[in-house]
Coordinates of C-alpha atoms in Angstrom, one line a residue:
Chain A
M1 CA 0.0 0.0 0.0
S2 CA 1.7 3.2 -1.1
I3 CA -1.2 5.7 -1.1
F4 CA -1.5 7.8 2.1
H5 CA -4.0 10.3 3.2
S6 CA -2.2 13.6 3.9
E7 CA -2.8 13.2 7.7
D8 CA -1.2 9.7 7.6
L9 CA 1.9 10.7 5.7
H10 CA 4.8 11.3 8.1
V11 CA 6.9 13.7 6.0
E12 CA 9.3 14.1 8.9
D13 CA 10.4 10.5 8.3
Q14 CA 11.4 11.0 4.7
N15 CA 15.0 10.9 3.5
L16 CA 16.6 14.3 2.9
T17 CA 19.0 15.5 0.3
I18 CA 21.4 18.4 0.7
L19 CA 23.9 19.8 -1.8
F20 CA 26.6 22.2 -0.9
S21 CA 29.6 23.7 -2.6
G22 CA 32.6 25.7 -1.5
A23 CA 36.1 26.8 -2.3
P24 CA 39.2 24.6 -1.4
G25 CA 40.0 24.8 2.3
T26 CA 36.5 25.7 3.5
G27 CA 36.1 22.2 5.1
K28 CA 33.6 20.6 2.7
T29 CA 34.6 17.0 3.2
T30 CA 34.8 17.5 7.0
L31 CA 31.3 18.8 6.9
G32 CA 30.3 15.8 4.8
Y33 CA 31.5 13.5 7.5
S34 CA 29.3 15.2 10.0
A35 CA 26.1 13.5 8.6
E36 CA 24.5 10.8 10.6
K37 CA 25.7 7.2 10.1
S38 CA 27.4 8.1 6.9
L39 CA 29.4 6.4 4.2
L40 CA 31.5 8.9 2.3
L41 CA 32.1 8.1 -1.4
N42 CA 35.6 9.6 -1.8
L43 CA 35.4 10.1 -5.5
D44 CA 37.8 13.0 -5.5
R45 CA 40.3 11.3 -3.3
G46 CA 40.4 14.3 -0.9
A47 CA 39.2 12.6 2.3
H48 CA 42.7 12.0 3.6
R49 CA 43.0 15.8 4.2
V50 CA 40.3 15.6 6.9
K51 CA 41.7 15.3 10.4
P52 CA 41.3 11.7 11.6
E53 CA 39.3 12.7 14.7
H54 CA 36.7 14.5 12.4
R55 CA 36.1 11.3 10.5
D56 CA 36.3 9.0 13.5
G57 CA 33.7 6.2 13.3
K58 CA 32.7 7.2 9.8
D59 CA 33.4 4.9 6.8
T60 CA 34.9 5.9 3.5
S61 CA 34.6 4.2 0.2
V62 CA 37.2 4.8 -2.6
C63 CA 35.8 4.1 -6.0
S64 CA 37.3 4.6 -9.5
T65 CA 34.3 3.6 -11.6
F66 CA 30.6 4.0 -11.6
D67 CA 30.3 0.2 -11.4
E68 CA 32.2 0.3 -8.1
V69 CA 30.0 3.2 -6.8
K70 CA 26.9 1.2 -7.6
A71 CA 28.3 -1.9 -5.8
D72 CA 29.3 0.1 -2.7
V73 CA 25.9 1.8 -2.6
E74 CA 24.2 -1.6 -2.9
Y75 CA 26.3 -2.9 0.0
A76 CA 25.5 0.2 2.1
K77 CA 21.7 -0.4 2.0
G78 CA 20.4 -1.1 5.4
K79 CA 23.8 -0.4 7.0
Y80 CA 24.2 3.3 6.7
K81 CA 21.7 6.2 7.0
T82 CA 23.5 8.7 4.8
I83 CA 25.6 8.6 1.6
V84 CA 28.0 11.4 1.0
I85 CA 29.0 12.0 -2.6
D86 CA 32.4 13.8 -2.6
T87 CA 32.3 15.2 -5.1
G88 CA 29.2 15.4 -7.4
G89 CA 31.4 16.7 -10.1
A90 CA 33.6 13.6 -9.9
L91 CA 30.5 11.4 -10.1
V92 CA 29.4 13.1 -13.3
E93 CA 32.8 12.5 -14.8
M94 CA 32.5 8.8 -13.9
L95 CA 29.0 8.7 -15.5
K96 CA 30.5 10.2 -18.7
Q97 CA 33.2 7.5 -18.7
Y98 CA 30.5 4.8 -18.0
V99 CA 28.6 6.0 -21.1
I100 CA 31.7 5.9 -23.2
D101 CA 32.6 2.4 -21.9
H102 CA 29.2 0.9 -22.6
P103 CA 28.5 1.7 -26.3
Q104 CA 26.1 -1.2 -26.6
D105 CA 23.9 0.4 -23.9
F106 CA 24.3 4.0 -24.9
K107 CA 24.3 4.1 -28.7
G108 CA 25.8 7.3 -30.0
G109 CA 27.0 8.3 -26.5
A110 CA 30.6 8.5 -27.5
K111 CA 32.2 10.5 -30.3
A112 CA 34.1 8.5 -33.0
M113 CA 37.2 10.6 -32.2
G114 CA 36.8 10.0 -28.5
G115 CA 35.0 11.8 -25.7
I116 CA 31.3 12.1 -25.0
S117 CA 28.8 13.2 -27.6
L118 CA 25.8 15.6 -27.1
Q119 CA 23.6 12.5 -27.0
G120 CA 26.0 11.1 -24.4
Y121 CA 25.3 14.0 -22.1
G122 CA 21.6 13.1 -22.3
F123 CA 22.5 9.6 -21.1
V124 CA 24.5 11.1 -18.3
K125 CA 21.5 13.1 -17.1
T126 CA 19.3 10.1 -17.2
L127 CA 21.9 8.0 -15.3
W128 CA 22.2 10.7 -12.7
N129 CA 18.4 10.9 -12.3
D130 CA 18.0 7.1 -12.0
F131 CA 20.9 6.7 -9.6
T132 CA 20.0 9.6 -7.3
R133 CA 16.3 8.5 -7.2
D134 CA 17.5 5.1 -6.0
L135 CA 19.9 6.7 -3.5
R136 CA 17.1 8.9 -2.0
Q137 CA 14.9 5.9 -1.5
H138 CA 17.4 4.3 0.9
F139 CA 19.5 7.1 2.4
N140 CA 19.8 10.8 3.2
V141 CA 22.2 12.1 0.6
V142 CA 24.8 14.8 0.8
Y143 CA 26.3 16.1 -2.4
I144 CA 29.5 18.0 -2.2
F145 CA 30.7 20.1 -5.1
H146 CA 33.7 22.3 -5.7
E147 CA 32.9 25.8 -6.7
Q148 CA 34.2 28.1 -9.4
A149 CA 34.1 31.9 -9.7
E150 CA 32.5 33.4 -12.8
K151 CA 32.2 37.0 -13.9
N152 CA 28.7 38.4 -13.1
G153 CA 28.0 41.7 -14.8
D154 CA 30.7 44.4 -14.8
D155 CA 31.9 44.2 -11.3
G156 CA 30.4 41.1 -9.7
T157 CA 31.4 37.5 -9.1
F158 CA 29.1 34.5 -9.2
Y159 CA 30.1 31.3 -7.5
S160 CA 28.7 28.2 -9.2
I161 CA 29.2 24.4 -8.7
V162 CA 31.8 22.7 -10.7
V163 CA 30.1 20.2 -12.9
E164 CA 29.8 19.7 -16.7
G165 CA 27.4 22.4 -17.9
A166 CA 24.8 20.2 -19.3
A167 CA 24.4 18.3 -16.0
K168 CA 24.2 21.3 -13.7
N169 CA 20.4 21.8 -13.9
V170 CA 19.6 18.1 -13.3
V171 CA 22.1 17.8 -10.4
W172 CA 20.5 20.8 -8.7
Q173 CA 17.0 19.3 -8.9
S174 CA 18.1 16.3 -6.8
A175 CA 18.5 18.5 -3.7
D176 CA 15.9 19.5 -1.1
L177 CA 18.4 22.0 0.3
A178 CA 21.4 23.6 -1.3
A179 CA 23.9 26.0 0.1
R180 CA 27.2 27.7 -0.5
L181 CA 29.9 27.0 2.2
F182 CA 32.1 30.1 2.6
I183 CA 34.3 31.9 5.1
S184 CA 33.6 35.5 6.0
N185 CA 35.5 37.4 8.7
G186 CA 37.0 34.2 9.9
Q187 CA 33.6 32.5 10.4
R188 CA 32.2 29.6 8.3
Y189 CA 28.7 29.9 6.9
L190 CA 26.3 27.9 4.8
G191 CA 24.2 30.3 2.7
F192 CA 20.8 28.7 2.0
T193 CA 19.1 31.7 0.4
P194 CA 20.0 32.4 -3.3
T195 CA 21.7 35.7 -3.9
D196 CA 23.2 37.4 -7.0
Q197 CA 26.5 35.8 -5.9
Y198 CA 25.4 32.2 -5.6
S199 CA 22.6 29.7 -6.1
A200 CA 21.0 28.1 -3.1
K201 CA 17.8 26.4 -2.1
S202 CA 16.0 27.0 1.1
S203 CA 13.2 24.8 2.4
F204 CA 11.8 23.1 5.5
G205 CA 12.4 26.3 7.5
I206 CA 16.1 26.4 6.8
S207 CA 17.1 29.6 5.0
G208 CA 19.5 32.5 5.1
L209 CA 23.0 32.2 6.6
I210 CA 23.8 29.4 9.2
Q211 CA 27.1 29.5 11.0
V212 CA 29.1 26.4 10.9
P213 CA 31.2 26.4 14.0
E214 CA 34.9 25.6 14.0
L215 CA 35.4 22.2 15.6
K216 CA 37.4 22.3 18.8
P217 CA 39.5 19.2 19.9
G218 CA 37.3 16.5 21.2
Q219 CA 34.1 18.1 19.9
P220 CA 31.9 15.7 17.9
N221 CA 31.7 16.4 14.1
D222 CA 27.9 16.3 13.9
F223 CA 26.8 19.6 12.2
L224 CA 24.7 17.9 9.4
T225 CA 23.3 15.3 11.8
K226 CA 21.9 18.2 13.9
L227 CA 20.8 20.1 10.8
F228 CA 18.8 17.1 9.5
A229 CA 17.3 16.7 13.0
K230 CA 16.3 20.4 12.9
V231 CA 14.7 19.9 9.4
R232 CA 12.7 16.9 10.7
E233 CA 11.6 18.9 13.8
N234 CA 10.5 21.8 11.4
L235 CA 8.7 19.4 9.2
A236 CA 6.9 17.8 12.1
K237 CA 5.9 21.2 13.5
E238 CA 4.8 22.5 10.1
S239 CA 2.8 19.4 9.6
S240 CA 1.0 19.7 12.9
D241 CA 0.5 23.5 12.6
L242 CA -0.9 23.1 9.2
A243 CA -3.1 20.1 9.9
P244 CA -6.2 22.0 11.1
Q245 CA -5.9 24.5 8.2
K246 CA -5.6 21.6 5.7
K247 CA -8.6 19.9 7.2
Q248 CA -10.6 23.2 6.9
Y249 CA -9.3 23.7 3.4
E250 CA -10.3 20.2 2.3
E251 CA -13.8 20.7 3.8
A252 CA -14.2 24.1 2.0
I253 CA -13.1 22.7 -1.3
T254 CA -15.4 19.7 -1.0
M255 CA -18.3 22.0 -0.3
A256 CA -17.3 24.3 -3.1
K257 CA -17.3 21.4 -5.6
V258 CA -20.9 20.5 -4.5
I259 CA -22.0 24.1 -4.8
C260 CA -20.5 24.5 -8.3
A261 CA -22.0 21.2 -9.5
D262 CA -25.5 22.6 -8.4
V263 CA -25.2 25.6 -10.7
N264 CA -27.1 24.8 -13.9
A265 CA -28.6 28.1 -15.0
P266 CA -27.9 31.9 -14.7
E267 CA -30.4 32.2 -11.8
D268 CA -28.3 29.8 -9.7
V269 CA -25.1 31.9 -9.8
A270 CA -25.8 34.6 -7.2
E271 CA -26.8 32.0 -4.6
A272 CA -23.7 29.9 -5.4
A273 CA -21.4 32.9 -5.1
K274 CA -22.9 33.7 -1.8
A275 CA -22.6 30.2 -0.5
I276 CA -18.9 30.0 -1.6
K277 CA -18.2 33.3 0.2
A278 CA -19.9 32.0 3.4
L279 CA -17.7 28.8 3.5
N280 CA -15.2 28.5 6.4
H281 CA -12.1 29.1 4.2
A282 CA -8.5 28.2 4.8
L283 CA -5.3 28.6 2.8
T284 CA -6.3 29.4 -0.8
S285 CA -9.7 27.7 -0.7
E286 CA -11.6 31.0 -1.3
K287 CA -9.7 31.9 -4.5
E288 CA -9.8 28.3 -5.7
S289 CA -13.5 28.0 -5.1
T290 CA -14.2 31.3 -6.9
A291 CA -12.1 30.0 -9.9
M292 CA -14.0 26.8 -9.8
L293 CA -17.3 28.7 -10.1
K294 CA -16.0 30.8 -13.0
S295 CA -14.9 27.6 -14.7
R296 CA -18.4 26.1 -14.2
L297 CA -20.0 29.2 -15.7
A298 CA -17.6 29.0 -18.7
E299 CA -18.6 25.4 -19.1
L300 CA -22.3 26.3 -19.1
G301 CA -21.8 29.4 -21.4
I302 CA -23.0 31.8 -18.7
I303 CA -21.6 35.4 -18.6
W304 CA -22.1 38.5 -16.6
D305 CA -24.1 41.1 -18.6
K306 CA -22.9 44.5 -17.5
T307 CA -26.0 46.4 -18.9
A308 CA -28.5 44.0 -17.5
K309 CA -26.4 43.6 -14.3
A310 CA -27.3 39.9 -14.3
Y311 CA -25.9 36.5 -15.3
V312 CA -27.2 35.4 -18.7
Y313 CA -26.5 32.8 -21.3
K314 CA -23.9 33.9 -23.9
Chain B
M1 CA 0.7 63.6 -10.3
S2 CA -2.2 61.4 -11.4
T3 CA -4.0 59.5 -8.7
S4 CA -6.1 57.4 -11.2
K5 CA -5.8 53.8 -10.3
V6 CA -3.5 52.0 -12.8
R7 CA -3.2 48.3 -13.5
I8 CA 0.2 46.7 -13.3
T9 CA 1.3 43.2 -14.3
Q10 CA 4.4 41.2 -14.0
S11 CA 4.7 41.1 -17.8
L12 CA 5.0 44.9 -17.8
L13 CA 7.6 44.9 -15.0
S14 CA 9.5 42.1 -16.7
A15 CA 9.6 44.0 -20.0
W16 CA 10.9 47.1 -18.2
E17 CA 13.5 45.1 -16.3
W18 CA 14.7 43.5 -19.5
S19 CA 14.7 46.7 -21.5
F20 CA 18.3 47.4 -20.8
K21 CA 19.5 43.9 -20.8
I22 CA 18.8 42.6 -24.3
E23 CA 18.8 43.8 -27.8
D24 CA 15.4 45.2 -28.8
G25 CA 14.5 45.2 -25.1
W26 CA 13.7 48.9 -25.1
D27 CA 11.3 48.6 -28.1
D28 CA 9.7 45.6 -26.6
F29 CA 9.1 47.5 -23.3
L30 CA 7.6 50.5 -25.2
S31 CA 5.4 48.1 -27.1
T32 CA 4.2 46.5 -23.8
L33 CA 3.7 49.9 -22.2
N34 CA 1.5 50.9 -25.2
R35 CA -0.3 47.6 -25.0
E36 CA 0.4 46.8 -28.6
K37 CA -0.7 43.4 -29.9
K38 CA 2.4 41.3 -30.7
Q39 CA 2.9 38.5 -33.1
P40 CA 3.9 35.5 -31.0
T41 CA 7.4 34.2 -31.6
K42 CA 8.1 30.5 -32.2
A43 CA 9.2 30.1 -28.6
M44 CA 6.0 31.6 -27.4
L45 CA 3.9 29.3 -29.6
D46 CA 5.9 26.3 -28.4
G47 CA 5.2 27.4 -24.8
I48 CA 1.5 27.7 -25.5
R49 CA 1.4 24.3 -27.2
F50 CA 3.2 22.8 -24.2
E51 CA 0.9 24.4 -21.7
N52 CA -2.3 23.4 -23.6
C53 CA -1.0 19.8 -23.7
L54 CA -0.4 19.9 -19.9
N55 CA -3.8 21.4 -19.2
G56 CA -5.5 18.9 -21.4
V57 CA -3.9 16.1 -19.4
L58 CA -5.0 17.8 -16.1
K59 CA -8.5 17.9 -17.5
G60 CA -8.5 14.1 -18.1
E61 CA -7.3 13.9 -21.7
T62 CA -4.8 11.1 -22.4
I63 CA -1.4 11.6 -23.8
P64 CA 0.0 8.9 -26.1
E65 CA 3.1 7.2 -24.7
D66 CA 5.0 8.0 -27.9
H67 CA 4.2 11.7 -27.6
E68 CA 7.4 13.8 -27.6
W69 CA 6.5 15.3 -24.2
Y70 CA 4.9 12.2 -22.6
I71 CA 7.4 11.8 -19.8
V72 CA 7.6 15.4 -18.7
I73 CA 3.9 16.1 -19.1
T74 CA 3.0 13.0 -17.1
Q75 CA 5.4 14.1 -14.3
M76 CA 4.1 17.6 -14.2
A77 CA 0.5 16.6 -14.3
K78 CA 1.0 14.4 -11.3
E79 CA 2.4 17.3 -9.3
L80 CA -0.3 19.7 -10.4
D81 CA -3.3 17.4 -10.2
G82 CA -6.3 18.9 -8.4
S83 CA -5.1 22.5 -8.8
Q84 CA -7.2 25.3 -10.2
Q85 CA -5.9 26.5 -13.6
Q86 CA -5.7 30.0 -15.0
V87 CA -6.8 31.8 -11.9
N88 CA -7.4 35.4 -12.8
L89 CA -6.7 37.7 -9.8
F90 CA -6.6 41.4 -8.9
Q91 CA -5.4 43.1 -5.8
D92 CA -5.3 46.7 -4.7
C93 CA -2.0 48.2 -3.7
E94 CA -0.7 51.7 -3.0
V95 CA 2.8 52.9 -3.6
D96 CA 3.8 56.5 -2.6
G97 CA 0.2 57.5 -2.6
Q98 CA -0.4 56.1 -6.1
P99 CA -3.2 53.5 -6.3
F100 CA -2.3 50.4 -8.3
L101 CA -4.3 47.4 -9.3
L102 CA -2.1 44.3 -9.3
H103 CA -3.2 41.9 -12.0
G104 CA -2.1 38.4 -12.8
V105 CA -3.3 35.0 -14.1
L106 CA -1.9 32.2 -12.0
D107 CA -1.2 29.0 -14.0
Y108 CA -2.0 26.7 -11.1
L109 CA -3.2 27.2 -7.5
R110 CA -3.7 24.5 -4.9
E111 CA -3.7 24.3 -1.1
G112 CA -1.6 27.5 -0.5
H113 CA 0.9 26.8 -3.4
I114 CA 1.2 28.7 -6.7
W115 CA 2.9 27.2 -9.7
D116 CA 3.9 28.8 -13.0
C117 CA 4.6 26.6 -16.0
K118 CA 7.5 27.5 -18.3
F119 CA 8.7 25.9 -21.4
S120 CA 12.3 26.8 -22.0
K121 CA 14.9 25.3 -24.2
T122 CA 17.5 27.5 -22.6
Y123 CA 16.8 27.0 -18.9
H124 CA 19.7 27.6 -16.5
L125 CA 19.9 27.5 -12.8
N126 CA 18.1 30.4 -11.0
K127 CA 16.9 31.8 -14.3
Y128 CA 13.9 33.3 -12.5
L129 CA 15.6 34.5 -9.3
A130 CA 15.3 38.2 -10.3
S131 CA 11.9 37.9 -12.0
P132 CA 9.1 40.2 -10.6
Q133 CA 6.7 37.3 -11.2
H134 CA 6.9 35.5 -7.9
P135 CA 6.9 38.7 -5.8
M136 CA 3.9 39.9 -7.7
Y137 CA 2.0 36.7 -7.5
L138 CA 2.7 36.2 -3.8
A139 CA 1.3 39.7 -3.4
L140 CA -1.8 38.7 -5.4
V141 CA -2.4 35.7 -3.1
P142 CA -1.4 36.9 0.4
E143 CA -2.5 33.5 1.8
A144 CA -0.1 31.5 -0.4
R145 CA 3.0 30.0 1.2
D146 CA 5.2 29.6 -1.8
F147 CA 5.6 30.0 -5.6
T148 CA 7.2 27.4 -7.8
Y149 CA 8.4 27.8 -11.4
V150 CA 8.0 24.3 -13.0
I151 CA 10.0 24.4 -16.1
S152 CA 10.6 21.9 -18.9
D153 CA 12.8 21.8 -22.0
G154 CA 10.7 19.0 -23.3
K155 CA 13.1 16.3 -21.9
Y156 CA 13.5 17.2 -18.2
V157 CA 11.5 18.9 -15.5
Y158 CA 13.2 21.6 -13.4
R159 CA 11.9 23.5 -10.4
E160 CA 12.6 26.8 -8.8
K161 CA 10.7 27.2 -5.6
Y162 CA 10.5 30.5 -3.7
L163 CA 9.2 30.5 -0.2
R164 CA 7.3 33.6 1.0
D165 CA 9.7 34.4 3.7
I166 CA 12.6 34.9 1.3
V167 CA 10.8 36.7 -1.4
P168 CA 11.1 40.5 -1.4
P169 CA 7.9 42.5 -1.5
I170 CA 6.8 43.8 -5.0
E171 CA 6.3 47.4 -3.9
P172 CA 9.9 48.6 -4.2
T173 CA 10.0 47.3 -7.8
I174 CA 6.8 49.1 -8.6
K175 CA 8.2 52.3 -7.0
N176 CA 11.3 52.1 -9.1
F177 CA 9.2 51.5 -12.2
M178 CA 7.0 54.5 -11.3
D179 CA 10.1 56.7 -10.7
F180 CA 11.6 55.6 -14.0
C181 CA 8.5 56.3 -16.0
K182 CA 8.2 59.8 -14.5
K183 CA 11.9 60.6 -15.1
H184 CA 11.7 59.5 -18.8
G185 CA 8.4 61.1 -19.7
L186 CA 6.5 57.8 -19.9
W187 CA 4.2 58.3 -16.9
E188 CA 1.4 59.9 -18.9
T189 CA 1.5 57.2 -21.5
Y190 CA 1.4 54.5 -18.8
V191 CA -1.6 56.1 -17.0
E192 CA -3.4 56.6 -20.3
K193 CA -3.0 53.0 -21.4
W194 CA -3.3 51.2 -18.1
R195 CA -5.9 53.3 -16.2
V196 CA -8.5 51.2 -14.5
A197 CA -12.0 52.1 -15.6
N198 CA -14.3 53.0 -12.8

């Protein structure tokens, strides 16, 4: 049974996906290790730079091909709660090679002279979508990306994730939350609200700048564990705060449907409009109910006659 | 200064904001300001065809599995199921003593969420970040919680979601537009063409 009524769906139990990018030395991999029960896929081979105490108790997988990545992810199912992809850019490179190495599965994916074709990039996007969909079903997912500075207008700089251009939009869609990790005045921050300097994605009550504290000796590396816990707390609160409004909304919409269905002639319209106005509205039910009535009138060919100041057939 | 109430739309504000950014932007803005009928471009016609196809599916029509947009239309229709389509809304607003009537047609509205469908072959990340559309539409529906651009290039579906608490209000943009029109001698034209009949 996979169909739930909204009140039965515990959104706070769902797996979460976060994407963040940052310049070298901002502590991206260390932050990746802070996720709960994580397996870090060390695709960029940079995990050795993390202080041992900050990856204490966390496992690392070193993969060279997409086949190895798939095998490790399969192994991780049921054993880990979070998969950390370090980096997403390196994974895209592996997917490109995978397409090139499997010409029988991805016809036209490689150029005759070597390298990936335009069609091949299409296969990469599809592979990314399929792989990340599967990941998300079993784990929380953390995508780490390097960043690059691009010129933005005459005097600005825009920081974007390092990934082959064609895959960027698809990669971004995989994340619930996305942020830029940066250092300002000696403090590390994750910026979750998009600005004219970087892309970001805020949701579940997480937005703006969140400080990432410097880890002191002996301090547990658990920033993302706590952030995910906060997201779940926000989801649970939002869900319970909204529950009465949603119930009221559903009742109003149900009633509006009945009222609209009862409109069959111009003389029914005024009464229906009055009844819709009188409903106990919540969220956007009033505007939706009014739109519903207008749509019913269009169906019946009923219009408002300004001269007669009455509803009439067209 | 005129105190006649004037209608304002996100399309007019967009045309103004793009007037300095693209070639022909200024002519396009003047044409929009003068409410001239425009010949739709191929991109616009493609967008209309895509939206009609999506709306058809939302109304219960079937889309053949071999249709060029089958995958994306099915995906989008699932997300937008149960929403009201083409919701025409007006909202009064006053900026610096000037009464405005905000006007917009929401593509989809359901349970406190607004969606706008875009068909774009040139989509890139945060394409709509600076658009006046989401601030305008969130002003039109004060009870809405968020606004999502749901975009397709025909092969993939992309989303840009803007939560109310991170979206700036529309009034400063309208104020800048008003100041610009006055400074460049366009205010009278605007009022003449966009005045709201009593």
